[in-house]
Amino acid sequence: MSSPRRVAIVGAGPGGLTLTRHLYIKQIPFRFPARGGLFKERKAVARSEGEDMVVTDKDDHRYYEEIDSKAGDRPEVDRLQLRGILLDSLLTEAVEWAHSIRLVTKTTNDKVEITLEGSSGTLKETYGLVVGADGAWSKARPLVTQVKPHYSTISGLDLRIHDVDTRHPEVGKLIGRGMFLALFNAKELFAPRNGDNSIRVNWPAETGVDFCDEKMAKDLLLKELDGFAPNLKDLFVKAGSDIVARSMFMFPVDHTWKHTPGVTLLGDAAHLMTPFAGEGVNLAMIDALDLGEAVASTANHGNLDEAISEYEQKMFARSHRSMKETWDSLELMFVEDAPKTFVEKFKVTRALGGAPPAEENQW
């Protein structure tokens, strides 16, 4: 099959939007118009200080503290800011918001049909290539694999502390500029700083409880945190009322599929994993760049199916490494002596990954 006449990218997350831009930059004649480069926009929201990391136990005894005093090579960009930059770079008609996807099916001639639903009724469109970039519960994925995400055994509660440096400067000082972890008794308190001067507080807990009642929810959390240092418990007291319960799903670490003509996947749709290595969005965007190159390489000649099959094999190898790293991190965090074992493993990973950070303290 040569390069298709029509391409549909299902999903407007960072991966799907990155692929959209890449196809335009490569001057592929698809219907995704965009404007110029985004380096300045990315630089404006990238936070090298987001690489900082603090690891403590329940008593706030610091097992590890990493302070990036220089601009590192892995700056943090908040997901919503990143998505906003990519959306703003596209003309309004590049993303279709008026319809939702009900079904993605194969036709008899190796084309893919998408059934859309909107206020004007049901619409069916046929494409030469459909890219599933629509996350954990992808509508396109059943065309390439029947494997479904399974429960990772981890659930969590997300809370937010807004305007932290102004309203709660002591919390801002505790958390620092990047990621804060408190590990104890197979539990993990995860509190990263965001670019909007907020702190996200995550705690593993059962999601079957009604968390619409803020007082009841926080009373339950504080009971679970009995024995923790007062300043750690205070994170939940000062968090806002927007409590979100999440169950974490994942694919098997070695998940693959046999190439199916006319359809492929990227990002979470292809390799859903828990967030304990922090690689989900990074992988989705790398997937998008590789897939864009595969499509571009066959724009005028060549076999698109072969190019996409090669992309998938490259993506499998890359994602399997990160999926294993994520699973290993999960197992290290949720054990009795988690601060000690996690820091030891992290130090080994740092040593293998290159030069040490600019400034580092260990106790």
C-alpha positions as a printed NumPy array, in Angstrom:
array([[  0.   ,   0.   ,   0.   ],
       [  1.42 ,   3.404,  -0.93 ],
       [  0.911,   6.507,   1.184],
       [ -2.856,   6.902,   1.854],
       [ -4.956,   9.735,   0.522],
       [ -6.718,  10.277,   3.83 ],
       [ -5.369,  10.022,   7.363],
       [ -7.329,  10.291,  10.607],
       [ -5.598,  10.899,  13.938],
       [ -7.952,   9.78 ,  16.699],
       [ -7.228,  11.69 ,  19.913],
       [ -6.087,  15.24 ,  20.641],
       [ -3.626,  14.59 ,  23.451],
       [  0.092,  15.47 ,  23.252],
       [  0.869,  12.438,  21.055],
       [ -1.89 ,  13.007,  18.516],
       [ -1.223,  16.733,  18.321],
       [  2.532,  16.164,  17.923],
       [  1.873,  13.827,  14.994],
       [ -0.458,  16.396,  13.433],
       [  2.241,  19.072,  13.545],
       [  4.922,  16.723,  12.289],
       [  2.916,  15.773,   9.216],
       [  2.497,  19.452,   8.389],
       [  6.185,  20.244,   8.914],
       [  7.08 ,  17.36 ,   6.584],
       [  4.746,  18.936,   3.984],
       [  2.582,  15.859,   3.771],
       [ -0.607,  16.85 ,   1.911],
       [ -3.045,  16.128,   4.71 ],
       [ -5.71 ,  18.359,   6.157],
       [ -3.755,  19.525,   9.237],
       [ -2.69 ,  23.173,   8.632],
       [ -0.421,  24.809,  11.265],
       [  1.835,  27.761,  11.861],
       [  5.575,  28.042,  12.598],
       [  7.953,  26.434,  15.113],
       [  7.249,  26.168,  18.831],
       [ 10.67 ,  26.484,  20.449],
       [  9.91 ,  29.855,  22.061],
       [  6.552,  28.648,  23.382],
       [  8.107,  25.512,  24.829],
       [ 10.964,  27.469,  26.401],
       [  8.481,  29.799,  28.091],
       [  6.829,  26.983,  30.074],
       [  9.698,  24.476,  30.49 ],
       [ 10.942,  24.219,  34.079],
       [ 14.425,  22.766,  34.561],
       [ 13.86 ,  23.085,  38.311],
       [ 11.1  ,  20.505,  37.893],
       [ 13.9  ,  17.919,  37.818],
       [ 14.525,  18.467,  41.541],
       [ 13.591,  15.489,  43.705],
       [ 13.195,  14.898,  47.44 ],
       [ 12.644,  11.426,  48.979],
       [ 11.661,  11.097,  52.639],
       [ 10.058,   8.629,  55.023],
       [  6.956,   9.203,  57.186],
       [  8.984,  11.278,  59.66 ],
       [ 10.215,  13.595,  56.89 ],
       [ 13.709,  12.189,  57.293],
       [ 15.321,  12.941,  53.958],
       [ 16.921,   9.947,  52.299],
       [ 17.706,  11.796,  49.077],
       [ 17.652,  15.386,  47.839],
       [ 18.61 ,  16.4  ,  44.347],
       [ 18.773,  20.065,  43.409],
       [ 19.303,  20.989,  39.781],
       [ 20.979,  24.376,  40.031],
       [ 21.686,  24.413,  36.288],
       [ 19.399,  23.887,  33.337],
       [ 19.08 ,  20.123,  32.95 ],
       [ 18.224,  18.071,  29.879],
       [ 14.854,  16.816,  31.198],
       [ 12.824,  19.937,  32.037],
       [  9.228,  19.556,  33.185],
       [  6.335,  20.903,  31.13 ],
       [  2.837,  20.539,  32.557],
       [  0.613,  18.372,  30.373],
       [ -2.127,  20.994,  30.027],
       [  0.386,  23.679,  29.049],
       [  1.981,  21.368,  26.497],
       [ -1.374,  20.46 ,  25.017],
       [ -2.326,  24.133,  24.911],
       [  0.84 ,  25.04 ,  22.982],
       [  0.19 ,  22.321,  20.431],
       [ -3.49 ,  23.231,  20.047],
       [ -2.685,  26.929,  19.662],
       [ -0.257,  26.044,  16.872],
       [ -3.067,  24.569,  14.778],
       [ -5.786,  26.339,  12.872],
       [ -9.268,  25.899,  14.294],
       [-10.387,  23.382,  11.679],
       [ -7.423,  21.066,  12.294],
       [ -9.147,  19.405,  15.27 ],
       [-12.728,  18.169,  15.028],
       [-14.594,  18.813,  18.302],
       [-18.175,  18.564,  17.034],
       [-18.3  ,  14.761,  16.87 ],
       [-17.416,  11.869,  19.15 ],
       [-16.165,   8.536,  17.839],
       [-18.576,   5.663,  18.351],
       [-16.884,   2.922,  16.344],
       [-13.757,   2.18 ,  14.277],
       [-14.04 ,  -0.767,  11.864],
       [-12.188,  -2.306,   8.914],
       [-13.73 ,  -2.362,   5.441],
       [-13.263,  -5.07 ,   2.828],
       [-10.597,  -3.141,   0.881],
       [ -8.103,  -2.533,   3.721],
       [ -9.615,   0.856,   4.497],
       [-10.805,   1.907,   7.946],
       [-14.261,   3.339,   8.632],
       [-14.917,   5.697,  11.538],
       [-18.463,   6.17 ,  12.79 ],
       [-18.953,   9.628,  14.317],
       [-21.833,  10.962,  16.365],
       [-22.739,  14.613,  16.847],
       [-25.622,  16.996,  17.207],
       [-26.318,  16.666,  13.48 ],
       [-26.547,  12.868,  13.665],
       [-24.326,   9.934,  12.692],
       [-21.561,  10.298,  10.126],
       [-19.338,   7.614,   8.572],
       [-15.952,   8.404,   7.035],
       [-13.385,   6.128,   5.388],
       [ -9.619,   6.567,   5.672],
       [ -6.518,   4.93 ,   4.279],
       [ -4.769,   5.176,   7.64 ],
       [ -6.186,   5.624,  11.138],
       [ -3.835,   6.398,  14.019],
       [ -5.201,   5.56 ,  17.456],
       [ -3.829,   8.211,  19.805],
       [ -6.895,   8.077,  22.035],
       [ -5.457,   6.773,  25.272],
       [ -6.18 ,   3.893,  27.628],
       [ -9.591,   2.938,  26.246],
       [ -8.783,   3.455,  22.571],
       [-11.579,   2.922,  20.052],
       [ -9.007,   2.04 ,  17.359],
       [ -7.035,  -0.544,  19.376],
       [ -9.453,  -3.522,  18.901],
       [ -8.47 ,  -3.519,  15.206],
       [ -4.887,  -4.499,  16.075],
       [ -5.148,  -6.384,  19.389],
       [ -7.778,  -7.882,  21.671],
       [ -5.615,  -7.36 ,  24.761],
       [ -7.241,  -4.913,  27.177],
       [ -5.613,  -2.872,  29.971],
       [ -5.642,  -4.621,  33.334],
       [ -5.765,  -3.161,  36.828],
       [ -2.269,  -2.459,  38.161],
       [ -3.356,  -3.091,  41.806],
       [ -2.766,   0.614,  42.552],
       [ -5.464,   3.247,  43.07 ],
       [ -4.954,   6.788,  44.247],
       [ -6.506,  10.06 ,  45.312],
       [ -5.479,  13.348,  43.716],
       [ -5.802,  16.623,  45.637],
       [ -4.513,  20.124,  44.839],
       [ -2.976,  22.922,  46.888],
       [ -3.428,  26.093,  44.845],
       [ -1.417,  29.331,  44.936],
       [  0.965,  27.575,  47.292],
       [  3.77 ,  30.141,  47.603],
       [  1.356,  32.923,  48.518],
       [ -1.174,  31.049,  50.668],
       [  1.008,  28.284,  52.115],
       [  4.703,  29.225,  51.827],
       [  5.704,  26.6  ,  54.387],
       [  4.258,  23.914,  52.104],
       [  6.113,  25.364,  49.145],
       [  9.352,  25.217,  51.108],
       [  8.717,  21.592,  52.139],
       [  7.973,  20.363,  48.62 ],
       [ 10.659,  22.381,  46.863],
       [ 10.68 ,  23.164,  43.142],
       [ 10.18 ,  19.678,  41.713],
       [  9.002,  16.264,  42.907],
       [  8.477,  15.233,  46.529],
       [  8.107,  11.582,  47.61 ],
       [  7.379,  10.254,  51.101],
       [  7.582,   6.448,  51.206],
       [  6.584,   4.231,  54.12 ],
       [  4.917,   0.886,  54.848],
       [  4.108,   0.107,  51.188],
       [  2.524,   3.548,  50.72 ],
       [  3.602,   6.509,  48.619],
       [  2.814,  10.179,  49.157],
       [  3.574,  11.849,  45.833],
       [  3.563,  15.652,  45.637],
       [  5.006,  17.328,  42.518],
       [  4.976,  21.074,  41.952],
       [  3.193,  22.321,  38.836],
       [  3.943,  25.331,  36.687],
       [  0.786,  27.183,  37.832],
       [  2.108,  27.48 ,  41.415],
       [  0.03 ,  24.554,  42.593],
       [  1.05 ,  21.269,  44.166],
       [ -0.624,  17.999,  43.316],
       [ -0.899,  15.646,  46.296],
       [ -1.435,  11.956,  45.523],
       [ -2.032,   9.178,  48.04 ],
       [ -2.812,   5.502,  47.272],
       [ -6.242,   4.568,  48.601],
       [ -9.343,   2.576,  47.765],
       [-11.481,   4.313,  45.134],
       [-14.791,   2.799,  46.249],
       [-15.281,   5.49 ,  48.923],
       [-17.519,   8.508,  48.259],
       [-15.09 ,  11.408,  48.136],
       [-17.721,  14.022,  47.316],
       [-17.874,  14.771,  51.056],
       [-14.625,  16.708,  51.551],
       [-14.588,  16.465,  55.348],
       [-15.278,  12.743,  55.384],
       [-12.654,  12.138,  52.705],
       [ -9.975,  14.137,  54.504],
       [-10.81 ,  12.518,  57.855],
       [-10.282,   9.121,  56.223],
       [ -6.983,  10.228,  54.699],
       [ -5.706,  11.649,  57.976],
       [ -6.596,   8.39 ,  59.711],
       [ -4.524,   6.481,  57.14 ],
       [ -1.689,   8.959,  57.73 ],
       [ -1.655,   8.381,  61.473],
       [  1.98 ,   8.389,  62.593],
       [  3.193,  10.62 ,  59.75 ],
       [  5.018,  13.859,  60.495],
       [  2.585,  16.766,  61.085],
       [  3.92 ,  18.744,  58.123],
       [  3.198,  15.796,  55.799],
       [ -0.339,  15.354,  57.126],
       [ -0.813,  19.088,  56.72 ],
       [ -0.624,  18.688,  52.933],
       [ -4.059,  17.058,  52.981],
       [ -5.521,  19.586,  55.409],
       [ -4.527,  22.508,  53.171],
       [ -5.531,  20.867,  49.889],
       [ -8.661,  22.103,  48.158],
       [-11.971,  20.282,  47.875],
       [-11.367,  18.924,  44.357],
       [-10.571,  15.304,  45.286],
       [-10.298,  12.9  ,  42.343],
       [-10.127,   9.115,  42.724],
       [ -8.131,   7.248,  40.087],
       [ -7.537,   3.578,  39.351],
       [ -4.326,   2.86 ,  37.462],
       [ -4.37 ,   0.439,  34.541],
       [ -1.585,  -0.991,  32.425],
       [ -0.643,  -3.397,  29.643],
       [  1.628,  -6.413,  30.073],
       [  5.239,  -5.251,  29.916],
       [  5.865,  -7.285,  26.732],
       [  2.661,  -6.284,  24.921],
       [  2.867,  -6.366,  21.086],
       [  0.575,  -7.039,  18.143],
       [  0.821,  -8.212,  14.551],
       [  0.709,  -5.313,  12.103],
       [ -2.736,  -4.609,  10.66 ],
       [ -2.829,  -2.641,   7.37 ],
       [ -4.496,   0.743,   7.626],
       [ -4.291,   1.241,  11.383],
       [ -1.67 ,   1.772,  14.077],
       [ -1.371,   3.149,  17.606],
       [  0.79 ,   5.492,  19.64 ],
       [  1.102,   6.617,  23.256],
       [ -1.141,   5.14 ,  25.942],
       [ -3.287,   3.477,  23.292],
       [ -0.228,   1.356,  22.425],
       [  1.634,   0.945,  25.721],
       [ -0.399,   2.063,  28.718],
       [  1.635,   2.004,  31.938],
       [  1.52 ,   3.408,  35.46 ],
       [  3.163,   6.828,  36.008],
       [  6.034,   5.653,  38.222],
       [  8.766,   6.325,  35.665],
       [  7.25 ,   9.567,  34.348],
       [  7.655,   8.537,  30.701],
       [  4.091,   8.391,  29.338],
       [  3.887,  11.715,  27.486],
       [  7.553,  11.548,  26.457],
       [  6.97 ,   8.187,  24.779],
       [  3.781,   9.376,  23.072],
       [  5.59 ,  12.32 ,  21.491],
       [  8.555,  10.191,  20.387],
       [  6.077,   7.701,  18.915],
       [  4.463,  10.572,  17.017],
       [  7.777,  11.755,  15.568],
       [  8.784,   8.244,  14.465],
       [  5.362,   7.572,  12.973],
       [  5.424,  10.919,  11.178],
       [  8.78 ,   9.996,   9.66 ],
       [  7.386,   6.622,   8.561],
       [  4.474,   8.288,   6.776],
       [  6.682,  10.986,   5.253],
       [  9.159,   8.425,   3.922],
       [  6.457,   6.958,   1.679],
       [  4.767,  10.193,   0.617],
       [  5.858,   9.831,  -3.019],
       [  7.017,   6.219,  -3.194],
       [  7.533,   3.163,  -1.03 ],
       [  5.307,   0.841,   0.964],
       [  3.459,   2.498,   3.836],
       [  2.521,  -0.782,   5.514],
       [  6.159,  -1.818,   5.681],
       [  7.18 ,   1.597,   7.034],
       [  4.489,   1.5  ,   9.73 ],
       [  5.364,  -2.081,  10.655],
       [  8.978,  -0.951,  11.153],
       [  7.73 ,   1.965,  13.274],
       [  5.748,  -0.462,  15.449],
       [  8.757,  -2.724,  16.032],
       [ 10.88 ,   0.266,  17.038],
       [  8.084,   1.539,  19.292],
       [  7.675,  -1.883,  20.945],
       [ 11.368,  -2.071,  21.853],
       [ 11.392,   1.455,  23.265],
       [  8.144,   1.147,  25.202],
       [  9.062,  -2.244,  26.684],
       [ 12.123,  -0.695,  28.316],
       [ 10.044,   2.07 ,  29.873],
       [  7.229,  -0.291,  30.876],
       [  9.721,  -2.499,  32.71 ],
       [ 11.307,   0.55 ,  34.355],
       [  7.85 ,   1.719,  35.44 ],
       [  6.928,  -1.671,  36.891],
       [ 10.276,  -1.941,  38.686],
       [  9.745,   1.525,  40.19 ],
       [  6.248,   0.575,  41.333],
       [  7.598,  -2.509,  43.093],
       [ 10.369,  -0.487,  44.758],
       [  8.03 ,   2.223,  46.014],
       [  5.377,  -0.032,  47.516],
       [  7.502,  -2.125,  49.892],
       [  8.137,  -1.868,  53.639],
       [ 11.651,  -0.377,  53.352],
       [ 10.791,   1.728,  50.305],
       [ 12.853,   4.834,  51.081],
       [ 16.058,   2.823,  51.381],
       [ 15.585,   0.417,  48.475],
       [ 14.133,   3.057,  46.167],
       [ 17.026,   5.478,  46.71 ],
       [ 19.609,   2.734,  46.229],
       [ 18.03 ,   1.748,  42.917],
       [ 17.686,   5.361,  41.827],
       [ 21.37 ,   6.036,  42.532],
       [ 22.365,   3.055,  40.398],
       [ 20.126,   4.293,  37.582],
       [ 21.67 ,   7.758,  37.845],
       [ 25.169,   6.312,  37.691],
       [ 24.326,   4.351,  34.543],
       [ 22.57 ,   7.302,  32.959],
       [ 25.461,   9.748,  32.965],
       [ 26.974,  12.535,  35.03 ],
       [ 25.616,  13.241,  38.548],
       [ 23.313,  16.224,  39.13 ],
       [ 24.791,  19.635,  39.814],
       [ 24.119,  19.522,  43.545],
       [ 23.202,  16.471,  45.619],
       [ 22.782,  15.661,  49.293],
       [ 22.29 ,  12.199,  50.765],
       [ 21.847,  11.118,  54.371]])
